[in-house]
Amino acid sequence: MTAERHDAPPAEPSEVAMSRRFPLLLLSLLLVLTGCASHPKDEDSLAKPDTEATFPVTIGSVTIDRQPTRIVSLSPSATETLFAVGAGPQVVAVDSLSDYPNEAPHTSLSSLSPDPEAIAGYHPDLVIVSADSTGLAAALAKTGTKTLVMPAAANLDQAYDQFVQLGRATGHQAEGESLAEQTRSDIDKIVAGTPKPAKPLSYYYELDQTYYSVTSATFIGGVLGRFGLTNIADDGDPSNSGGYPQLSAERILQADPSLVFLADSRCCGQNAQTLAARPGWNTLTAVKEGHIFTLDDDIASRWSPRIVDLVRAVSDAVTRAEH
């Protein structure tokens, strides 16, 4: 649910949530960016070819003949990963939701309703998206541009695999493999170093103020599950509502979770105070014991290398609950 609301599982959490949660803000952002964005000239980017890279490479059904030097990323998660593997200099444009890192060439390009003509204006030799439901790949193929689909990771292993694949696709295979190994190692160490709950800890994970949540079958649910936490949204069936059920205030209050994670802090201003002010919520164990934890909306909705930051935040929450 990251950028729309959570009527259905998000294609890319942060993209979906932003478009659903605050469309007026998104529209304003697009208007501002449209006014200031300028298309680069036809010359190649400053990226220098990697003489050690081996091409062609095949990722899924896409064969990339030579190392790309003009990449357009329409996926915030992919954008973060590209810069992390050292392919940043090859990126000439990113979509309006790719707000990290700061040096990414931000534009008003939409990842939700991509415009092939606008994208082609950046003269890319590779376009990366998280989904292609609009026929973008076919449209860009007419211009000779390859489109690589990097779908939402269902679990940590898939996220690590995408680090490797994006490294291969851009001529940075060694960096991609190293990033995957380091991220896996960091996460494993954080989980191993977190105190094991003396008694079962349950949690409620909030995507927005209408009580959309995640089950253990989702990427986020799987991350929290590594800490031995019980998800109140599972209701005996983690696959219910595609993994993104809408709960009710009554159900949450009845479940009385030990911990509450708010992934709507930046978008919607939610915090321990606003949650405690909701009718009846001051009776929750998590409220009375001060176990309300705000998360960075973007970090909590992307499968980028910053997953480590999310895992560390959950580790800190569990540690606090045990003291």
PDB file of C-alpha atoms in Angstrom:
ATOM      1  CA  MET A   1       0.000   0.000   0.000  1.00  0.00           C
ATOM      2  CA  THR A   2       2.423   2.436  -0.364  1.00  0.00           C
ATOM      3  CA  ALA A   3       1.127   5.086  -2.600  1.00  0.00           C
ATOM      4  CA  GLU A   4      -2.473   4.390  -3.280  1.00  0.00           C
ATOM      5  CA  ARG A   5      -4.724   2.995  -0.607  1.00  0.00           C
ATOM      6  CA  HIS A   6      -4.750  -0.654   0.155  1.00  0.00           C
ATOM      7  CA  ASP A   7      -7.711  -1.968  -1.762  1.00  0.00           C
ATOM      8  CA  ALA A   8      -5.288  -4.421  -3.366  1.00  0.00           C
ATOM      9  CA  PRO A   9      -1.693  -5.495  -2.865  1.00  0.00           C
ATOM     10  CA  PRO A  10       0.672  -2.746  -3.986  1.00  0.00           C
ATOM     11  CA  ALA A  11       2.700  -3.248  -7.117  1.00  0.00           C
ATOM     12  CA  GLU A  12       5.461  -1.176  -5.544  1.00  0.00           C
ATOM     13  CA  PRO A  13       4.626  -0.301  -1.960  1.00  0.00           C
ATOM     14  CA  SER A  14       5.886   3.247  -1.887  1.00  0.00           C
ATOM     15  CA  GLU A  15       4.543   4.134  -5.339  1.00  0.00           C
ATOM     16  CA  VAL A  16       1.094   2.756  -4.602  1.00  0.00           C
ATOM     17  CA  ALA A  17       0.908   4.353  -1.220  1.00  0.00           C
ATOM     18  CA  MET A  18       1.834   7.833  -2.337  1.00  0.00           C
ATOM     19  CA  SER A  19      -0.773   7.923  -5.094  1.00  0.00           C
ATOM     20  CA  ARG A  20      -3.493   6.648  -2.777  1.00  0.00           C
ATOM     21  CA  ARG A  21      -2.632   8.465   0.409  1.00  0.00           C
ATOM     22  CA  PHE A  22      -2.138  11.994  -0.798  1.00  0.00           C
ATOM     23  CA  PRO A  23      -2.979  12.470  -4.477  1.00  0.00           C
ATOM     24  CA  LEU A  24      -3.124  16.268  -4.119  1.00  0.00           C
ATOM     25  CA  LEU A  25       0.410  16.392  -2.796  1.00  0.00           C
ATOM     26  CA  LEU A  26       1.569  14.058  -5.547  1.00  0.00           C
ATOM     27  CA  LEU A  27      -0.138  16.218  -8.184  1.00  0.00           C
ATOM     28  CA  SER A  28       1.540  19.329  -6.793  1.00  0.00           C
ATOM     29  CA  LEU A  29       4.886  17.558  -6.867  1.00  0.00           C
ATOM     30  CA  LEU A  30       4.363  16.512 -10.466  1.00  0.00           C
ATOM     31  CA  LEU A  31       3.463  20.051 -11.501  1.00  0.00           C
ATOM     32  CA  VAL A  32       6.547  21.486  -9.851  1.00  0.00           C
ATOM     33  CA  LEU A  33       8.815  18.865 -11.351  1.00  0.00           C
ATOM     34  CA  THR A  34       7.260  19.273 -14.773  1.00  0.00           C
ATOM     35  CA  GLY A  35       8.100  22.942 -14.689  1.00  0.00           C
ATOM     36  CA  CYS A  36      11.736  22.419 -13.740  1.00  0.00           C
ATOM     37  CA  ALA A  37      12.621  19.166 -15.490  1.00  0.00           C
ATOM     38  CA  SER A  38      14.620  19.338 -18.674  1.00  0.00           C
ATOM     39  CA  HIS A  39      15.470  16.534 -21.033  1.00  0.00           C
ATOM     40  CA  PRO A  40      19.156  15.740 -21.429  1.00  0.00           C
ATOM     41  CA  LYS A  41      20.836  16.142 -24.757  1.00  0.00           C
ATOM     42  CA  ASP A  42      21.533  13.208 -27.026  1.00  0.00           C
ATOM     43  CA  GLU A  43      25.122  12.680 -25.880  1.00  0.00           C
ATOM     44  CA  ASP A  44      25.872   9.759 -23.586  1.00  0.00           C
ATOM     45  CA  SER A  45      25.879  10.152 -19.823  1.00  0.00           C
ATOM     46  CA  LEU A  46      29.138  10.617 -17.938  1.00  0.00           C
ATOM     47  CA  ALA A  47      29.183   6.910 -17.134  1.00  0.00           C
ATOM     48  CA  LYS A  48      32.316   5.163 -18.354  1.00  0.00           C
ATOM     49  CA  PRO A  49      31.961   1.631 -19.733  1.00  0.00           C
ATOM     50  CA  ASP A  50      33.129  -1.100 -17.397  1.00  0.00           C
ATOM     51  CA  THR A  51      35.820  -2.888 -19.393  1.00  0.00           C
ATOM     52  CA  GLU A  52      35.512  -5.930 -17.122  1.00  0.00           C
ATOM     53  CA  ALA A  53      31.756  -6.290 -17.647  1.00  0.00           C
ATOM     54  CA  THR A  54      30.654  -9.169 -19.841  1.00  0.00           C
ATOM     55  CA  PHE A  55      27.845  -8.626 -22.314  1.00  0.00           C
ATOM     56  CA  PRO A  56      25.422  -9.646 -23.615  1.00  0.00           C
ATOM     57  CA  VAL A  57      23.615 -10.685 -20.434  1.00  0.00           C
ATOM     58  CA  THR A  58      20.140 -12.143 -20.165  1.00  0.00           C
ATOM     59  CA  ILE A  59      17.877 -11.201 -17.260  1.00  0.00           C
ATOM     60  CA  GLY A  60      14.626 -13.159 -17.433  1.00  0.00           C
ATOM     61  CA  SER A  61      13.420 -12.797 -21.005  1.00  0.00           C
ATOM     62  CA  VAL A  62      15.438  -9.644 -21.693  1.00  0.00           C
ATOM     63  CA  THR A  63      18.854  -9.782 -23.329  1.00  0.00           C
ATOM     64  CA  ILE A  64      21.016  -6.686 -22.906  1.00  0.00           C
ATOM     65  CA  ASP A  65      23.605  -6.569 -25.679  1.00  0.00           C
ATOM     66  CA  ARG A  66      26.001  -3.997 -24.235  1.00  0.00           C
ATOM     67  CA  GLN A  67      26.532  -2.139 -21.011  1.00  0.00           C
ATOM     68  CA  PRO A  68      23.804   0.519 -20.765  1.00  0.00           C
ATOM     69  CA  THR A  69      24.966   4.108 -20.367  1.00  0.00           C
ATOM     70  CA  ARG A  70      21.564   5.840 -20.367  1.00  0.00           C
ATOM     71  CA  ILE A  71      19.254   4.204 -17.835  1.00  0.00           C
ATOM     72  CA  VAL A  72      15.781   5.421 -16.868  1.00  0.00           C
ATOM     73  CA  SER A  73      14.467   3.966 -13.596  1.00  0.00           C
ATOM     74  CA  LEU A  74      10.737   4.040 -12.927  1.00  0.00           C
ATOM     75  CA  SER A  75      10.999   2.087  -9.673  1.00  0.00           C
ATOM     76  CA  PRO A  76      12.124   3.702  -6.393  1.00  0.00           C
ATOM     77  CA  SER A  77      13.512   0.379  -5.162  1.00  0.00           C
ATOM     78  CA  ALA A  78      15.490  -0.135  -8.361  1.00  0.00           C
ATOM     79  CA  THR A  79      16.743   3.455  -8.262  1.00  0.00           C
ATOM     80  CA  GLU A  80      18.187   2.971  -4.783  1.00  0.00           C
ATOM     81  CA  THR A  81      19.770  -0.316  -5.805  1.00  0.00           C
ATOM     82  CA  LEU A  82      21.295   1.090  -8.993  1.00  0.00           C
ATOM     83  CA  PHE A  83      23.131   3.733  -7.028  1.00  0.00           C
ATOM     84  CA  ALA A  84      24.167   1.217  -4.385  1.00  0.00           C
ATOM     85  CA  VAL A  85      25.837  -1.069  -6.958  1.00  0.00           C
ATOM     86  CA  GLY A  86      27.701   1.817  -8.575  1.00  0.00           C
ATOM     87  CA  ALA A  87      25.483   2.321 -11.620  1.00  0.00           C
ATOM     88  CA  GLY A  88      24.405   5.813 -10.576  1.00  0.00           C
ATOM     89  CA  PRO A  89      26.478   7.612 -13.246  1.00  0.00           C
ATOM     90  CA  GLN A  90      24.641   5.574 -15.895  1.00  0.00           C
ATOM     91  CA  VAL A  91      21.201   6.768 -14.716  1.00  0.00           C
ATOM     92  CA  VAL A  92      19.896   9.749 -16.707  1.00  0.00           C
ATOM     93  CA  ALA A  93      16.366   9.978 -15.247  1.00  0.00           C
ATOM     94  CA  VAL A  94      14.216   8.538 -12.462  1.00  0.00           C
ATOM     95  CA  ASP A  95      10.490   8.750 -11.783  1.00  0.00           C
ATOM     96  CA  SER A  96       8.840  11.288  -9.501  1.00  0.00           C
ATOM     97  CA  LEU A  97       8.616   8.853  -6.585  1.00  0.00           C
ATOM     98  CA  SER A  98      12.316   7.975  -6.605  1.00  0.00           C
ATOM     99  CA  ASP A  99      13.329  10.396  -3.868  1.00  0.00           C
ATOM    100  CA  TYR A 100      16.508   8.610  -2.756  1.00  0.00           C
ATOM    101  CA  PRO A 101      19.412   9.087  -3.067  1.00  0.00           C
ATOM    102  CA  ASN A 102      19.542  12.856  -3.382  1.00  0.00           C
ATOM    103  CA  GLU A 103      21.897  12.737  -6.366  1.00  0.00           C
ATOM    104  CA  ALA A 104      19.449  10.750  -8.479  1.00  0.00           C
ATOM    105  CA  PRO A 105      18.303  12.749 -11.545  1.00  0.00           C
ATOM    106  CA  HIS A 106      14.721  13.373 -10.395  1.00  0.00           C
ATOM    107  CA  THR A 107      12.046  14.110 -12.996  1.00  0.00           C
ATOM    108  CA  SER A 108       8.258  14.241 -13.298  1.00  0.00           C
ATOM    109  CA  LEU A 109       8.106  10.867 -15.081  1.00  0.00           C
ATOM    110  CA  SER A 110       5.297   8.723 -13.719  1.00  0.00           C
ATOM    111  CA  SER A 111       5.841   5.128 -12.681  1.00  0.00           C
ATOM    112  CA  LEU A 112       2.096   4.608 -12.219  1.00  0.00           C
ATOM    113  CA  SER A 113       1.057   5.722 -15.705  1.00  0.00           C
ATOM    114  CA  PRO A 114       4.286   5.808 -17.728  1.00  0.00           C
ATOM    115  CA  ASP A 115       4.338   7.854 -20.923  1.00  0.00           C
ATOM    116  CA  PRO A 116       6.480   6.108 -23.572  1.00  0.00           C
ATOM    117  CA  GLU A 117       7.031   9.350 -25.487  1.00  0.00           C
ATOM    118  CA  ALA A 118       8.205  11.229 -22.388  1.00  0.00           C
ATOM    119  CA  ILE A 119      10.512   8.365 -21.443  1.00  0.00           C
ATOM    120  CA  ALA A 120      11.913   8.114 -24.971  1.00  0.00           C
ATOM    121  CA  GLY A 121      12.767  11.810 -24.723  1.00  0.00           C
ATOM    122  CA  TYR A 122      15.630  10.860 -22.423  1.00  0.00           C
ATOM    123  CA  HIS A 123      17.041   8.548 -25.131  1.00  0.00           C
ATOM    124  CA  PRO A 124      17.495   5.571 -22.797  1.00  0.00           C
ATOM    125  CA  ASP A 125      19.140   2.320 -23.747  1.00  0.00           C
ATOM    126  CA  LEU A 126      17.563   0.593 -20.731  1.00  0.00           C
ATOM    127  CA  VAL A 127      14.357   1.305 -18.786  1.00  0.00           C
ATOM    128  CA  ILE A 128      13.676  -0.384 -15.455  1.00  0.00           C
ATOM    129  CA  VAL A 129      10.154  -0.731 -14.033  1.00  0.00           C
ATOM    130  CA  SER A 130       8.523  -2.705 -11.233  1.00  0.00           C
ATOM    131  CA  ALA A 131       5.546  -3.729 -13.390  1.00  0.00           C
ATOM    132  CA  ASP A 132       4.357  -3.390 -16.970  1.00  0.00           C
ATOM    133  CA  SER A 133       0.581  -3.431 -17.169  1.00  0.00           C
ATOM    134  CA  THR A 134       0.331  -0.686 -19.795  1.00  0.00           C
ATOM    135  CA  GLY A 135       2.368  -2.186 -22.634  1.00  0.00           C
ATOM    136  CA  LEU A 136       5.341   0.091 -21.975  1.00  0.00           C
ATOM    137  CA  ALA A 137       7.931  -2.509 -22.952  1.00  0.00           C
ATOM    138  CA  ALA A 138       6.276  -3.100 -26.316  1.00  0.00           C
ATOM    139  CA  ALA A 139       6.019   0.616 -27.001  1.00  0.00           C
ATOM    140  CA  LEU A 140       9.656   1.281 -26.123  1.00  0.00           C
ATOM    141  CA  ALA A 141      10.814  -1.753 -28.111  1.00  0.00           C
ATOM    142  CA  LYS A 142       9.772   0.123 -31.249  1.00  0.00           C
ATOM    143  CA  THR A 143      12.520   2.644 -30.468  1.00  0.00           C
ATOM    144  CA  GLY A 144      15.058  -0.104 -29.784  1.00  0.00           C
ATOM    145  CA  THR A 145      14.938   0.386 -26.008  1.00  0.00           C
ATOM    146  CA  LYS A 146      14.996  -2.620 -23.686  1.00  0.00           C
ATOM    147  CA  THR A 147      12.674  -2.656 -20.673  1.00  0.00           C
ATOM    148  CA  LEU A 148      13.613  -4.681 -17.604  1.00  0.00           C
ATOM    149  CA  VAL A 149      10.815  -5.542 -15.167  1.00  0.00           C
ATOM    150  CA  MET A 150      11.945  -5.923 -11.548  1.00  0.00           C
ATOM    151  CA  PRO A 151       8.706  -6.900  -9.735  1.00  0.00           C
ATOM    152  CA  ALA A 152       8.010  -6.376  -6.059  1.00  0.00           C
ATOM    153  CA  ALA A 153      10.094  -8.801  -4.017  1.00  0.00           C
ATOM    154  CA  ALA A 154       7.987 -11.298  -2.105  1.00  0.00           C
ATOM    155  CA  ASN A 155      10.723 -11.996   0.426  1.00  0.00           C
ATOM    156  CA  LEU A 156      14.276 -11.086   1.380  1.00  0.00           C
ATOM    157  CA  ASP A 157      15.840 -13.707  -0.882  1.00  0.00           C
ATOM    158  CA  GLN A 158      14.108 -12.177  -3.897  1.00  0.00           C
ATOM    159  CA  ALA A 159      15.351  -8.731  -2.880  1.00  0.00           C
ATOM    160  CA  TYR A 160      18.935 -10.023  -2.668  1.00  0.00           C
ATOM    161  CA  ASP A 161      18.532 -11.655  -6.070  1.00  0.00           C
ATOM    162  CA  GLN A 162      17.431  -8.365  -7.590  1.00  0.00           C
ATOM    163  CA  PHE A 163      20.580  -6.677  -6.276  1.00  0.00           C
ATOM    164  CA  VAL A 164      22.595  -9.255  -8.221  1.00  0.00           C
ATOM    165  CA  GLN A 165      20.429  -9.003 -11.353  1.00  0.00           C
ATOM    166  CA  LEU A 166      20.585  -5.210 -11.463  1.00  0.00           C
ATOM    167  CA  GLY A 167      24.336  -5.438 -11.030  1.00  0.00           C
ATOM    168  CA  ARG A 168      24.556  -7.855 -13.969  1.00  0.00           C
ATOM    169  CA  ALA A 169      22.249  -5.745 -16.134  1.00  0.00           C
ATOM    170  CA  THR A 170      24.361  -2.628 -15.660  1.00  0.00           C
ATOM    171  CA  GLY A 171      27.864  -4.094 -15.798  1.00  0.00           C
ATOM    172  CA  HIS A 172      28.366  -4.194 -12.026  1.00  0.00           C
ATOM    173  CA  GLN A 173      27.896  -7.869 -11.271  1.00  0.00           C
ATOM    174  CA  ALA A 174      30.606  -8.061  -8.607  1.00  0.00           C
ATOM    175  CA  GLU A 175      29.154  -5.018  -6.826  1.00  0.00           C
ATOM    176  CA  GLY A 176      25.653  -6.503  -6.985  1.00  0.00           C
ATOM    177  CA  GLU A 177      26.807  -9.782  -5.523  1.00  0.00           C
ATOM    178  CA  SER A 178      28.751  -8.001  -2.808  1.00  0.00           C
ATOM    179  CA  LEU A 179      25.752  -5.836  -1.959  1.00  0.00           C
ATOM    180  CA  ALA A 180      23.503  -8.887  -1.686  1.00  0.00           C
ATOM    181  CA  GLU A 181      25.975 -10.721   0.538  1.00  0.00           C
ATOM    182  CA  GLN A 182      26.577  -7.705   2.765  1.00  0.00           C
ATOM    183  CA  THR A 183      22.865  -6.945   3.135  1.00  0.00           C
ATOM    184  CA  ARG A 184      22.084 -10.560   3.989  1.00  0.00           C
ATOM    185  CA  SER A 185      24.940 -10.647   6.505  1.00  0.00           C
ATOM    186  CA  ASP A 186      23.895  -7.377   8.145  1.00  0.00           C
ATOM    187  CA  ILE A 187      20.295  -8.512   8.507  1.00  0.00           C
ATOM    188  CA  ASP A 188      21.263 -11.930   9.854  1.00  0.00           C
ATOM    189  CA  LYS A 189      23.528 -10.307  12.456  1.00  0.00           C
ATOM    190  CA  ILE A 190      20.839  -7.849  13.555  1.00  0.00           C
ATOM    191  CA  VAL A 191      18.247 -10.604  13.939  1.00  0.00           C
ATOM    192  CA  ALA A 192      20.686 -12.888  15.770  1.00  0.00           C
ATOM    193  CA  GLY A 193      21.689 -10.079  18.131  1.00  0.00           C
ATOM    194  CA  THR A 194      18.115  -9.165  19.056  1.00  0.00           C
ATOM    195  CA  PRO A 195      16.842 -10.527  22.401  1.00  0.00           C
ATOM    196  CA  LYS A 196      14.380 -13.346  21.934  1.00  0.00           C
ATOM    197  CA  PRO A 197      11.005 -12.411  23.475  1.00  0.00           C
ATOM    198  CA  ALA A 198      10.511 -14.020  26.885  1.00  0.00           C
ATOM    199  CA  LYS A 199       6.826 -14.213  26.066  1.00  0.00           C
ATOM    200  CA  PRO A 200       4.997 -14.080  22.728  1.00  0.00           C
ATOM    201  CA  LEU A 201       4.817 -10.568  21.268  1.00  0.00           C
ATOM    202  CA  SER A 202       2.023  -9.645  18.860  1.00  0.00           C
ATOM    203  CA  TYR A 203       1.983  -6.627  16.593  1.00  0.00           C
ATOM    204  CA  TYR A 204      -0.246  -4.434  14.457  1.00  0.00           C
ATOM    205  CA  TYR A 205       1.373  -2.927  11.358  1.00  0.00           C
ATOM    206  CA  GLU A 206      -0.470   0.152  10.066  1.00  0.00           C
ATOM    207  CA  LEU A 207      -0.309   1.198   6.442  1.00  0.00           C
ATOM    208  CA  ASP A 208      -2.800   4.033   6.739  1.00  0.00           C
ATOM    209  CA  GLN A 209      -5.445   5.490   9.023  1.00  0.00           C
ATOM    210  CA  THR A 210      -8.190   3.317   7.559  1.00  0.00           C
ATOM    211  CA  TYR A 211      -6.489   0.306   9.179  1.00  0.00           C
ATOM    212  CA  TYR A 212      -5.063  -1.386   6.120  1.00  0.00           C
ATOM    213  CA  SER A 213      -2.337  -3.727   7.284  1.00  0.00           C
ATOM    214  CA  VAL A 214      -0.027  -6.525   6.120  1.00  0.00           C
ATOM    215  CA  THR A 215      -0.055 -10.240   6.899  1.00  0.00           C
ATOM    216  CA  SER A 216       2.865 -12.594   7.393  1.00  0.00           C
ATOM    217  CA  ALA A 217       2.575 -13.592   3.722  1.00  0.00           C
ATOM    218  CA  THR A 218       3.888 -10.208   2.563  1.00  0.00           C
ATOM    219  CA  PHE A 219       7.455  -8.973   2.239  1.00  0.00           C
ATOM    220  CA  ILE A 220       7.129  -6.774   5.338  1.00  0.00           C
ATOM    221  CA  GLY A 221       5.349  -9.506   7.287  1.00  0.00           C
ATOM    222  CA  GLY A 222       8.176 -11.884   6.489  1.00  0.00           C
ATOM    223  CA  VAL A 223      10.762  -9.416   7.763  1.00  0.00           C
ATOM    224  CA  LEU A 224       8.952  -8.963  11.076  1.00  0.00           C
ATOM    225  CA  GLY A 225       8.359 -12.691  11.289  1.00  0.00           C
ATOM    226  CA  ARG A 226      12.100 -13.261  11.591  1.00  0.00           C
ATOM    227  CA  PHE A 227      11.894 -11.770  15.072  1.00  0.00           C
ATOM    228  CA  GLY A 228       9.342 -14.316  16.239  1.00  0.00           C
ATOM    229  CA  LEU A 229       6.496 -11.787  16.352  1.00  0.00           C
ATOM    230  CA  THR A 230       2.830 -12.737  15.907  1.00  0.00           C
ATOM    231  CA  ASN A 231       0.859 -10.726  13.359  1.00  0.00           C
ATOM    232  CA  ILE A 232      -2.713  -9.877  14.453  1.00  0.00           C
ATOM    233  CA  ALA A 233      -3.710  -9.380  10.793  1.00  0.00           C
ATOM    234  CA  ASP A 234      -3.143 -13.041   9.892  1.00  0.00           C
ATOM    235  CA  ASP A 235      -6.436 -14.177  11.421  1.00  0.00           C
ATOM    236  CA  GLY A 236      -5.484 -17.789  10.762  1.00  0.00           C
ATOM    237  CA  ASP A 237      -4.915 -17.146   7.054  1.00  0.00           C
ATOM    238  CA  PRO A 238      -1.924 -14.967   6.083  1.00  0.00           C
ATOM    239  CA  SER A 239      -3.069 -15.022   2.445  1.00  0.00           C
ATOM    240  CA  ASN A 240      -6.360 -13.278   3.191  1.00  0.00           C
ATOM    241  CA  SER A 241      -7.048 -10.161   1.099  1.00  0.00           C
ATOM    242  CA  GLY A 242      -3.921 -10.850  -0.901  1.00  0.00           C
ATOM    243  CA  GLY A 243      -1.861 -10.159   2.206  1.00  0.00           C
ATOM    244  CA  TYR A 244      -3.201  -6.615   2.641  1.00  0.00           C
ATOM    245  CA  PRO A 245      -6.417  -6.807   4.717  1.00  0.00           C
ATOM    246  CA  GLN A 246      -8.334  -3.855   6.020  1.00  0.00           C
ATOM    247  CA  LEU A 247      -8.883  -4.342   9.724  1.00  0.00           C
ATOM    248  CA  SER A 248     -11.354  -2.553  11.970  1.00  0.00           C
ATOM    249  CA  ALA A 249     -10.659  -0.527  15.079  1.00  0.00           C
ATOM    250  CA  GLU A 250     -12.703  -3.041  17.065  1.00  0.00           C
ATOM    251  CA  ARG A 251     -10.628  -5.964  15.842  1.00  0.00           C
ATOM    252  CA  ILE A 252      -7.364  -4.203  16.660  1.00  0.00           C
ATOM    253  CA  LEU A 253      -8.550  -3.243  20.121  1.00  0.00           C
ATOM    254  CA  GLN A 254      -9.742  -6.777  20.783  1.00  0.00           C
ATOM    255  CA  ALA A 255      -6.422  -8.259  19.636  1.00  0.00           C
ATOM    256  CA  ASP A 256      -4.574  -5.852  21.967  1.00  0.00           C
ATOM    257  CA  PRO A 257      -1.172  -6.047  20.212  1.00  0.00           C
ATOM    258  CA  SER A 258       2.036  -5.833  22.231  1.00  0.00           C
ATOM    259  CA  LEU A 259       3.634  -3.598  19.575  1.00  0.00           C
ATOM    260  CA  VAL A 260       2.313  -1.168  16.978  1.00  0.00           C
ATOM    261  CA  PHE A 261       4.326  -0.159  13.928  1.00  0.00           C
ATOM    262  CA  LEU A 262       3.192   2.969  12.095  1.00  0.00           C
ATOM    263  CA  ALA A 263       4.232   3.078   8.440  1.00  0.00           C
ATOM    264  CA  ASP A 264       2.107   6.194   7.901  1.00  0.00           C
ATOM    265  CA  SER A 265       4.155   8.641   9.933  1.00  0.00           C
ATOM    266  CA  ARG A 266       5.544  10.824   7.140  1.00  0.00           C
ATOM    267  CA  CYS A 267       2.572  10.729   4.800  1.00  0.00           C
ATOM    268  CA  CYS A 268      -0.155  11.079   7.389  1.00  0.00           C
ATOM    269  CA  GLY A 269       1.494  12.459  10.523  1.00  0.00           C
ATOM    270  CA  GLN A 270       0.730   9.442  12.672  1.00  0.00           C
ATOM    271  CA  ASN A 271       2.639   8.898  15.898  1.00  0.00           C
ATOM    272  CA  ALA A 272       2.193   7.635  19.451  1.00  0.00           C
ATOM    273  CA  GLN A 273       0.196  10.714  20.438  1.00  0.00           C
ATOM    274  CA  THR A 274      -2.249  10.652  17.526  1.00  0.00           C
ATOM    275  CA  LEU A 275      -2.765   6.918  17.937  1.00  0.00           C
ATOM    276  CA  ALA A 276      -3.446   7.198  21.683  1.00  0.00           C
ATOM    277  CA  ALA A 277      -6.012   9.924  20.939  1.00  0.00           C
ATOM    278  CA  ARG A 278      -8.165   7.574  18.865  1.00  0.00           C
ATOM    279  CA  PRO A 279     -11.341   6.516  20.713  1.00  0.00           C
ATOM    280  CA  GLY A 280     -10.533   3.619  23.018  1.00  0.00           C
ATOM    281  CA  TRP A 281      -6.954   3.176  21.823  1.00  0.00           C
ATOM    282  CA  ASN A 282      -5.492   4.408  25.109  1.00  0.00           C
ATOM    283  CA  THR A 283      -6.483   1.031  26.545  1.00  0.00           C
ATOM    284  CA  LEU A 284      -4.077  -0.864  24.279  1.00  0.00           C
ATOM    285  CA  THR A 285      -1.153  -2.575  25.965  1.00  0.00           C
ATOM    286  CA  ALA A 286       1.184  -1.113  23.344  1.00  0.00           C
ATOM    287  CA  VAL A 287       0.003   2.401  24.188  1.00  0.00           C
ATOM    288  CA  LYS A 288       0.181   1.965  27.953  1.00  0.00           C
ATOM    289  CA  GLU A 289       3.683   0.467  27.758  1.00  0.00           C
ATOM    290  CA  GLY A 290       4.981   2.972  25.209  1.00  0.00           C
ATOM    291  CA  HIS A 291       5.506   0.425  22.457  1.00  0.00           C
ATOM    292  CA  ILE A 292       4.324   2.499  19.504  1.00  0.00           C
ATOM    293  CA  PHE A 293       7.021   2.713  16.836  1.00  0.00           C
ATOM    294  CA  THR A 294       7.029   5.061  13.856  1.00  0.00           C
ATOM    295  CA  LEU A 295       8.775   3.928  10.693  1.00  0.00           C
ATOM    296  CA  ASP A 296      10.037   5.853   7.686  1.00  0.00           C
ATOM    297  CA  ASP A 297       7.266   5.283   5.139  1.00  0.00           C
ATOM    298  CA  ASP A 298       9.657   4.798   2.212  1.00  0.00           C
ATOM    299  CA  ILE A 299      12.116   2.492   3.945  1.00  0.00           C
ATOM    300  CA  ALA A 300       9.178   0.418   5.164  1.00  0.00           C
ATOM    301  CA  SER A 301       7.800  -0.010   1.660  1.00  0.00           C
ATOM    302  CA  ARG A 302      10.800  -0.696  -0.571  1.00  0.00           C
ATOM    303  CA  TRP A 303      12.971  -3.746  -1.138  1.00  0.00           C
ATOM    304  CA  SER A 304      16.155  -1.739  -1.568  1.00  0.00           C
ATOM    305  CA  PRO A 305      19.446  -2.007   0.372  1.00  0.00           C
ATOM    306  CA  ARG A 306      17.840   0.179   3.030  1.00  0.00           C
ATOM    307  CA  ILE A 307      15.969  -2.915   4.191  1.00  0.00           C
ATOM    308  CA  VAL A 308      18.748  -3.064   6.760  1.00  0.00           C
ATOM    309  CA  ASP A 309      17.445   0.168   8.304  1.00  0.00           C
ATOM    310  CA  LEU A 310      13.961  -1.329   8.587  1.00  0.00           C
ATOM    311  CA  VAL A 311      15.299  -4.490  10.209  1.00  0.00           C
ATOM    312  CA  ARG A 312      17.327  -2.407  12.650  1.00  0.00           C
ATOM    313  CA  ALA A 313      14.225  -0.374  13.567  1.00  0.00           C
ATOM    314  CA  VAL A 314      12.254  -3.556  14.281  1.00  0.00           C
ATOM    315  CA  SER A 315      15.166  -4.925  16.304  1.00  0.00           C
ATOM    316  CA  ASP A 316      15.226  -1.761  18.416  1.00  0.00           C
ATOM    317  CA  ALA A 317      11.472  -2.073  18.993  1.00  0.00           C
ATOM    318  CA  VAL A 318      11.708  -5.684  20.135  1.00  0.00           C
ATOM    319  CA  THR A 319      14.665  -4.842  22.384  1.00  0.00           C
ATOM    320  CA  ARG A 320      12.723  -2.006  23.988  1.00  0.00           C
ATOM    321  CA  ALA A 321       9.731  -4.264  24.554  1.00  0.00           C
ATOM    322  CA  GLU A 322      11.960  -6.740  26.392  1.00  0.00           C
ATOM    323  CA  HIS A 323      13.323  -4.159  28.841  1.00  0.00           C
TER     324      HIS A 323
END
